[in-house]
XYZ file of C-alpha atoms in Angstrom:
74
model
C 31.618 -48.242 -22.737
C 28.368 -46.660 -21.714
C 27.668 -47.400 -18.074
C 30.579 -49.820 -17.687
C 32.919 -47.733 -15.583
C 30.081 -45.903 -13.852
C 28.650 -49.112 -12.429
C 32.100 -50.289 -11.307
C 32.681 -46.955 -9.590
C 29.336 -47.091 -7.810
C 30.012 -50.664 -6.701
C 33.436 -49.730 -5.331
C 31.960 -46.764 -3.445
C 29.251 -49.013 -1.986
C 31.827 -51.578 -0.812
C 33.955 -48.764 0.610
C 30.970 -47.418 2.547
C 30.169 -50.901 3.861
C 33.789 -51.358 4.988
C 33.789 -47.921 6.629
C 30.613 -48.685 8.581
C 31.859 -52.153 9.547
C 35.185 -50.709 10.698
C 33.447 -48.068 12.808
C 31.201 -50.703 14.384
C 34.163 -52.907 15.275
C 36.248 -49.972 16.528
C 33.627 -48.150 18.576
C 31.122 -50.975 19.079
C 33.431 -53.060 21.239
C 32.499 -50.879 24.170
C 28.769 -51.295 23.606
C 28.384 -54.633 21.816
C 29.734 -57.880 23.154
C 30.633 -59.404 19.787
C 32.959 -62.320 20.366
C 31.775 -62.769 23.941
C 28.249 -64.036 23.365
C 26.792 -67.043 25.173
C 27.661 -70.092 23.087
C 31.053 -68.818 21.965
C 33.727 -71.358 22.817
C 36.582 -70.257 25.065
C 38.970 -72.699 26.694
C 42.152 -72.188 28.672
C 44.857 -74.741 29.527
C 47.694 -73.299 31.558
C 49.273 -70.616 29.384
C 47.329 -71.635 26.222
C 43.905 -70.250 25.385
C 41.551 -71.058 22.509
C 38.633 -68.861 21.476
C 36.135 -69.750 18.731
C 33.225 -67.259 18.407
C 30.739 -69.638 16.756
C 27.552 -67.826 17.843
C 28.996 -64.449 16.863
C 29.893 -65.872 13.436
C 26.372 -67.214 12.923
C 24.757 -63.912 13.920
C 27.065 -61.879 11.661
C 26.377 -64.294 8.795
C 22.621 -63.875 9.199
C 22.896 -60.071 9.361
C 25.158 -59.893 6.303
C 22.876 -62.245 4.363
C 19.871 -60.023 5.066
C 21.758 -56.843 4.140
C 23.147 -58.291 0.909
C 19.731 -59.659 -0.094
C 18.194 -56.211 0.434
C 20.953 -54.541 -1.588
C 20.775 -56.996 -4.483
C 17.013 -56.579 -4.995
């Protein structure tokens, strides 16, 4: 298979690099970025029950990932 396994290997390395960068951002970026605590994120507390839905954070991450994946696929 000419090029078959090479392209799969390159794709796996690309996804691994993306996961590594995303993991580093979430691990170290929590101190600098306020992902999950943006204005518009829903957070409610009732007694000893709390509910958190990061809707604005989800929208922003979706837009960023859409742009990145469109740039990669071109």
